[in-house]
């Protein structure tokens, strides 16, 4: 089942109710050929096997939405805490691939993963999102040394992660020890002319995805850095690593931001992978149901996804400090 077929299935489920009216108003139900992946994986909750394997719980944010916490039940635990902001085009919640990926991080690093179920369009705009995620970050660094905190996100969550770091810098708050951006959505206007060139290679995303970005912006300009961090400042930012693939229509803006970083003298760790599609690292060997997505690009796609996961784990193991041994 290809991504375009997934969208067809999803739009059928949106045939009634407020969400249907919202998507119809954007004109995307009939026009956007693909958002992410399988219909069954949209708005997914963690598999029961994960709950058996991990110390898995949730708290409620001030807006009433859940904030998930994932930790290994046993073994060496570290102080490292990852604030993970999931992707989904600002309109979809967690996918199963997110849970597998976050679980793997917790298992291999002995860390805590904090994953907010932030409001998606049409339930909220960037204002409601930041009203939720910034207090969560403040709470984390209020208890844990910021050097042991990582902000990480994929796709829309990758752009959101960078925007959060930019806002922290603007507000004079401590930066996380590092931020890791996975195929980030840097500019929701999608006006970069290079996008049309890459579009021929991208079987996952489509430029009309920008309509979700405009809805996320609400009544604010899409050039506001909290919506499109491409336009934000480098001043005060900490360590940042950016992963992007050349078969992703979001790659041109990732490149553009890397060029701006170089011009500004900012030491961005930029890692571009030839031929890789959007969020390929989520389709690693432990998310076998997703491997066929990568095979559309390279028969060894799952191998390359695993290589990238290992790079990410290596970055996260830097300055790792044991906290305690579980029982």
Coordinates of C-alpha atoms in Angstrom, one line a residue:
X1 CA 0.0 0.0 0.0
X2 CA 1.7 3.2 -1.1
X3 CA 1.5 6.6 0.6
X4 CA -0.9 8.0 -2.0
X5 CA -3.3 5.1 -1.3
X6 CA -3.0 5.8 2.4
X7 CA -4.3 9.3 1.9
X8 CA -7.3 8.0 -0.1
X9 CA -8.2 5.8 2.8
X10 CA -7.7 8.6 5.3
X11 CA -9.9 11.1 3.4
X12 CA -12.7 8.5 3.4
X13 CA -12.6 8.5 7.2
X14 CA -12.8 12.3 7.2
X15 CA -16.1 12.3 5.2
X16 CA -18.1 13.6 8.2
X17 CA -17.7 15.9 11.1
X18 CA -15.6 19.0 11.8
X19 CA -12.4 17.6 10.4
X20 CA -14.1 16.9 7.1
X21 CA -15.2 20.5 6.9
X22 CA -11.7 21.7 7.7
X23 CA -10.0 19.6 5.1
X24 CA -12.6 20.4 2.5
X25 CA -12.2 24.1 3.2
X26 CA -8.5 23.8 2.4
X27 CA -9.2 22.0 -0.8
X28 CA -6.8 19.2 0.1
X29 CA -9.0 16.2 0.3
X30 CA -9.1 15.8 -3.4
X31 CA -5.8 17.5 -4.3
X32 CA -3.1 16.4 -1.8
X33 CA -2.0 13.0 -3.0
X34 CA -0.1 11.9 0.1
X35 CA 0.7 13.0 3.6
X36 CA 2.8 10.3 5.3
X37 CA 2.0 6.6 5.5
X38 CA -0.5 3.9 6.3
X39 CA -4.1 4.7 7.3
X40 CA -4.0 2.2 10.1
X41 CA -0.9 3.9 11.6
X42 CA -2.5 7.4 11.8
X43 CA -3.2 8.6 15.4
X44 CA -1.6 5.4 16.6
X45 CA -1.1 4.5 20.2
X46 CA 1.8 2.4 21.4
X47 CA 1.6 -1.4 20.9
X48 CA 0.9 -3.5 24.0
X49 CA 4.4 -5.0 23.7
X50 CA 5.9 -1.6 24.3
X51 CA 4.0 -1.2 27.5
X52 CA 5.3 -4.5 28.8
X53 CA 8.9 -3.6 27.9
X54 CA 9.0 0.0 29.1
X55 CA 8.1 2.1 32.1
X56 CA 5.4 3.8 30.1
X57 CA 3.2 6.4 31.5
X58 CA 1.6 9.8 30.8
X59 CA 0.8 13.0 32.6
X60 CA -1.6 15.8 31.6
X61 CA -0.4 19.1 30.4
X62 CA -2.3 22.3 31.4
X63 CA -4.3 22.1 28.2
X64 CA -5.5 18.6 29.2
X65 CA -3.5 16.8 26.5
X66 CA -1.2 13.8 27.3
X67 CA 2.5 14.0 27.7
X68 CA 4.0 10.5 27.3
X69 CA 7.1 9.4 29.2
X70 CA 9.0 6.3 28.1
X71 CA 11.9 4.7 30.1
X72 CA 13.4 1.2 30.2
X73 CA 12.0 -0.9 33.0
X74 CA 15.4 -2.3 33.9
X75 CA 19.1 -1.8 33.2
X76 CA 21.4 1.2 33.5
X77 CA 19.5 4.5 33.3
X78 CA 21.1 7.8 32.3
X79 CA 20.2 11.3 33.1
X80 CA 19.7 12.1 29.5
X81 CA 16.1 13.2 28.6
X82 CA 14.9 13.6 25.1
X83 CA 12.0 15.9 24.3
X84 CA 10.6 14.4 21.1
X85 CA 8.3 16.3 18.9
X86 CA 6.6 14.0 16.4
X87 CA 5.9 14.8 12.7
X88 CA 2.7 14.5 10.8
X89 CA 2.3 17.7 8.8
X90 CA 0.8 19.5 11.8
X91 CA -2.5 17.6 11.2
X92 CA -1.7 14.0 12.3
X93 CA -0.7 12.7 15.7
X94 CA 1.8 9.8 16.4
X95 CA 2.5 7.0 13.9
X96 CA 3.6 3.5 15.0
X97 CA 7.0 4.4 13.5
X98 CA 7.3 7.2 16.1
X99 CA 6.7 4.8 19.0
X100 CA 9.2 2.2 17.7
X101 CA 11.8 4.9 17.2
X102 CA 11.3 6.5 20.6
X103 CA 11.2 3.1 22.3
X104 CA 14.5 2.2 20.6
X105 CA 16.1 5.4 21.9
X106 CA 15.0 4.7 25.4
X107 CA 16.1 1.1 25.3
X108 CA 19.6 1.6 23.8
X109 CA 20.4 4.7 25.7
X110 CA 18.7 4.1 29.0
X111 CA 17.2 7.5 28.7
X112 CA 13.8 9.1 29.3
X113 CA 11.8 10.2 26.2
X114 CA 9.2 12.8 26.8
X115 CA 6.7 13.0 23.9
X116 CA 3.9 15.6 24.0
X117 CA 0.7 14.9 22.2
X118 CA 0.5 18.5 21.1
X119 CA -2.7 19.8 19.4
X120 CA -2.9 19.4 15.7
X121 CA -4.8 21.4 13.1
X122 CA -7.7 22.1 13.2
X123 CA -7.7 21.8 17.0
X124 CA -4.9 24.4 17.3
X125 CA -2.3 26.6 15.6
X126 CA 1.3 27.1 16.4
X127 CA 0.2 29.3 19.3
X128 CA -1.5 26.4 21.1
X129 CA 1.4 24.1 20.3
X130 CA 4.1 26.4 21.8
X131 CA 1.8 27.2 24.8
X132 CA 2.1 23.5 25.5
X133 CA 5.7 22.5 24.6
X134 CA 7.6 25.4 26.0
X135 CA 6.3 24.9 29.6
X136 CA 7.2 21.2 29.2
X137 CA 10.8 22.1 28.3
X138 CA 11.0 24.6 31.2
X139 CA 9.8 21.9 33.6
X140 CA 12.4 19.5 32.3
X141 CA 15.4 21.9 32.6
X142 CA 14.0 22.9 36.0
X143 CA 14.9 19.4 37.2
X144 CA 17.7 18.3 34.9
X145 CA 20.9 20.0 33.8
X146 CA 20.2 21.4 30.3
X147 CA 23.3 19.7 29.0
X148 CA 21.6 16.3 29.6
X149 CA 18.5 17.4 27.6
X150 CA 18.0 16.8 23.9
X151 CA 15.3 18.4 21.7
X152 CA 14.5 16.2 18.7
X153 CA 11.8 16.0 16.1
X154 CA 11.0 14.7 12.7
X155 CA 9.4 16.5 9.8
X156 CA 6.9 19.1 11.2
X157 CA 8.3 18.2 14.6
X158 CA 11.8 18.9 13.3
X159 CA 10.9 22.4 12.3
X160 CA 9.1 22.8 15.6
X161 CA 12.2 21.7 17.5
X162 CA 14.3 24.3 15.8
X163 CA 11.7 27.0 16.4
X164 CA 11.6 26.1 20.1
X165 CA 15.4 26.5 20.4
X166 CA 15.1 29.8 18.6
X167 CA 12.4 31.0 21.0
X168 CA 14.4 29.8 24.0
X169 CA 17.4 31.9 22.8
X170 CA 15.2 34.9 22.3
X171 CA 13.7 34.5 25.7
X172 CA 17.1 34.1 27.4
X173 CA 16.4 30.5 28.5
X174 CA 19.1 27.8 28.5
X175 CA 19.6 25.8 25.3
X176 CA 19.4 22.0 25.4
X177 CA 22.6 20.0 25.3
X178 CA 21.8 19.4 21.6
X179 CA 19.0 19.5 19.1
X180 CA 18.6 16.9 16.4
X181 CA 16.4 17.7 13.4
X182 CA 15.2 14.8 11.3
X183 CA 14.0 15.8 7.8
X184 CA 12.7 19.1 9.2
X185 CA 10.1 21.2 7.6
X186 CA 11.9 24.6 7.6
X187 CA 9.5 26.8 5.6
X188 CA 5.8 26.1 5.3
X189 CA 5.5 28.5 2.4
X190 CA 7.4 26.0 0.2
X191 CA 8.3 28.8 -2.2
X192 CA 11.9 27.5 -2.9
X193 CA 12.0 26.9 -6.7
X194 CA 14.3 23.8 -6.1
X195 CA 11.3 22.0 -4.6
X196 CA 9.8 21.5 -8.0
X197 CA 13.1 19.8 -9.1
X198 CA 13.1 17.4 -6.2
X199 CA 9.4 16.7 -6.4
X200 CA 10.0 14.2 -9.3
X201 CA 11.9 12.0 -6.8
X202 CA 9.7 12.4 -3.8
X203 CA 7.0 9.7 -3.5
X204 CA 6.0 10.6 0.0
X205 CA 5.3 14.4 0.1
X206 CA 3.7 16.9 -2.3
X207 CA 4.1 20.7 -2.4
X208 CA 0.4 21.2 -1.7
X209 CA 1.3 20.0 1.8
X210 CA 1.9 23.8 2.4
X211 CA -1.8 24.2 2.9
X212 CA -1.5 22.4 6.2
X213 CA 1.4 24.7 7.1
X214 CA -0.8 27.8 6.4
X215 CA -3.5 26.4 8.6
X216 CA -0.9 25.8 11.3
X217 CA 0.1 29.5 11.0
X218 CA -3.5 30.6 11.6
X219 CA -3.7 34.4 11.2
X220 CA 0.1 34.8 11.5
X221 CA 2.5 35.3 8.6
X222 CA 4.0 32.0 7.5
X223 CA 7.4 33.8 7.6
X224 CA 7.1 34.0 11.4
X225 CA 10.0 31.9 12.7
X226 CA 7.8 30.0 15.0
X227 CA 6.0 28.7 11.9
X228 CA 8.9 28.6 9.5
X229 CA 12.2 28.5 11.4
X230 CA 14.2 29.1 8.2
X231 CA 13.6 32.8 9.0
X232 CA 14.8 32.6 12.6
X233 CA 18.0 33.8 14.1
X234 CA 21.1 31.8 14.8
X235 CA 22.0 34.0 17.8
X236 CA 22.1 32.0 21.0
X237 CA 21.5 28.6 19.5
X238 CA 23.4 25.6 20.9
X239 CA 24.6 22.4 19.2
X240 CA 22.4 21.3 16.3
X241 CA 22.6 18.3 13.9
X242 CA 20.4 18.2 10.9
X243 CA 19.6 15.0 8.8
X244 CA 18.1 15.4 5.4
X245 CA 17.7 13.2 2.3
X246 CA 18.0 14.4 -1.3
X247 CA 14.7 12.7 -2.4
X248 CA 12.7 14.8 0.0
X249 CA 11.0 18.0 -1.1
X250 CA 11.9 19.5 2.2
X251 CA 15.6 19.0 1.4
X252 CA 16.1 22.3 -0.6
X253 CA 15.1 24.4 2.4
X254 CA 17.3 22.3 4.7
X255 CA 20.2 23.1 2.4
X256 CA 19.2 26.7 2.3
X257 CA 19.3 26.9 6.1
X258 CA 22.7 25.1 6.1
X259 CA 24.0 27.8 3.7
X260 CA 22.7 30.5 5.9
X261 CA 24.3 28.9 8.9
X262 CA 27.7 28.9 7.1
X263 CA 27.3 32.5 6.2
X264 CA 26.4 33.4 9.8
X265 CA 29.4 31.4 11.1
X266 CA 27.1 28.9 13.0
X267 CA 28.7 25.4 13.4
X268 CA 25.8 23.4 12.1
X269 CA 26.4 19.6 11.9
X270 CA 24.7 19.1 8.5
X271 CA 24.2 15.5 7.3
X272 CA 22.7 15.0 3.9
X273 CA 22.1 11.5 2.6
X274 CA 22.0 10.9 -1.1
X275 CA 18.8 9.3 -2.4
X276 CA 17.1 9.1 0.9
X277 CA 13.4 10.1 1.3
X278 CA 11.5 11.9 3.9
X279 CA 12.1 10.6 7.5
X280 CA 13.9 7.5 6.2
X281 CA 15.5 6.9 9.6
X282 CA 12.1 6.0 11.1
X283 CA 11.9 3.0 8.7
X284 CA 14.7 1.1 10.4
X285 CA 15.1 -2.6 10.8
X286 CA 12.9 -2.7 13.9
X287 CA 10.0 -1.1 12.0
X288 CA 9.9 -3.9 9.4
X289 CA 6.4 -3.0 8.2
X290 CA 7.8 0.2 6.8
X291 CA 10.8 -1.3 4.9
X292 CA 9.0 -1.4 1.6
X293 CA 8.7 2.4 1.6
X294 CA 12.5 2.6 1.4
X295 CA 12.8 0.0 -1.3
X296 CA 11.0 2.4 -3.6
X297 CA 14.2 4.5 -3.4
X298 CA 16.9 1.9 -2.8
X299 CA 16.8 -1.9 -2.3
X300 CA 19.3 -1.3 0.6
X301 CA 17.1 1.4 2.1
X302 CA 16.6 -0.3 5.4
X303 CA 20.3 -0.7 5.7
X304 CA 20.9 3.0 5.2
X305 CA 18.1 3.8 7.7
X306 CA 19.8 1.6 10.3
X307 CA 23.1 3.4 9.6
X308 CA 21.5 6.7 10.3
X309 CA 19.9 5.4 13.5
X310 CA 23.4 4.4 14.6
X311 CA 24.6 7.9 13.8
X312 CA 21.8 9.4 15.9
X313 CA 22.6 7.0 18.8
X314 CA 26.3 7.9 18.7
X315 CA 25.3 11.6 18.9
X316 CA 23.1 10.9 21.9
X317 CA 25.8 8.9 23.7
X318 CA 28.0 11.9 24.0
X319 CA 28.4 13.1 27.6
X320 CA 26.2 10.2 28.8
X321 CA 26.2 9.8 32.6
X322 CA 24.7 6.8 34.4
X323 CA 21.9 7.6 36.8
X324 CA 21.0 4.3 38.4
X325 CA 20.6 0.6 37.8
X326 CA 17.1 -0.6 37.5
X327 CA 15.7 -3.6 39.3

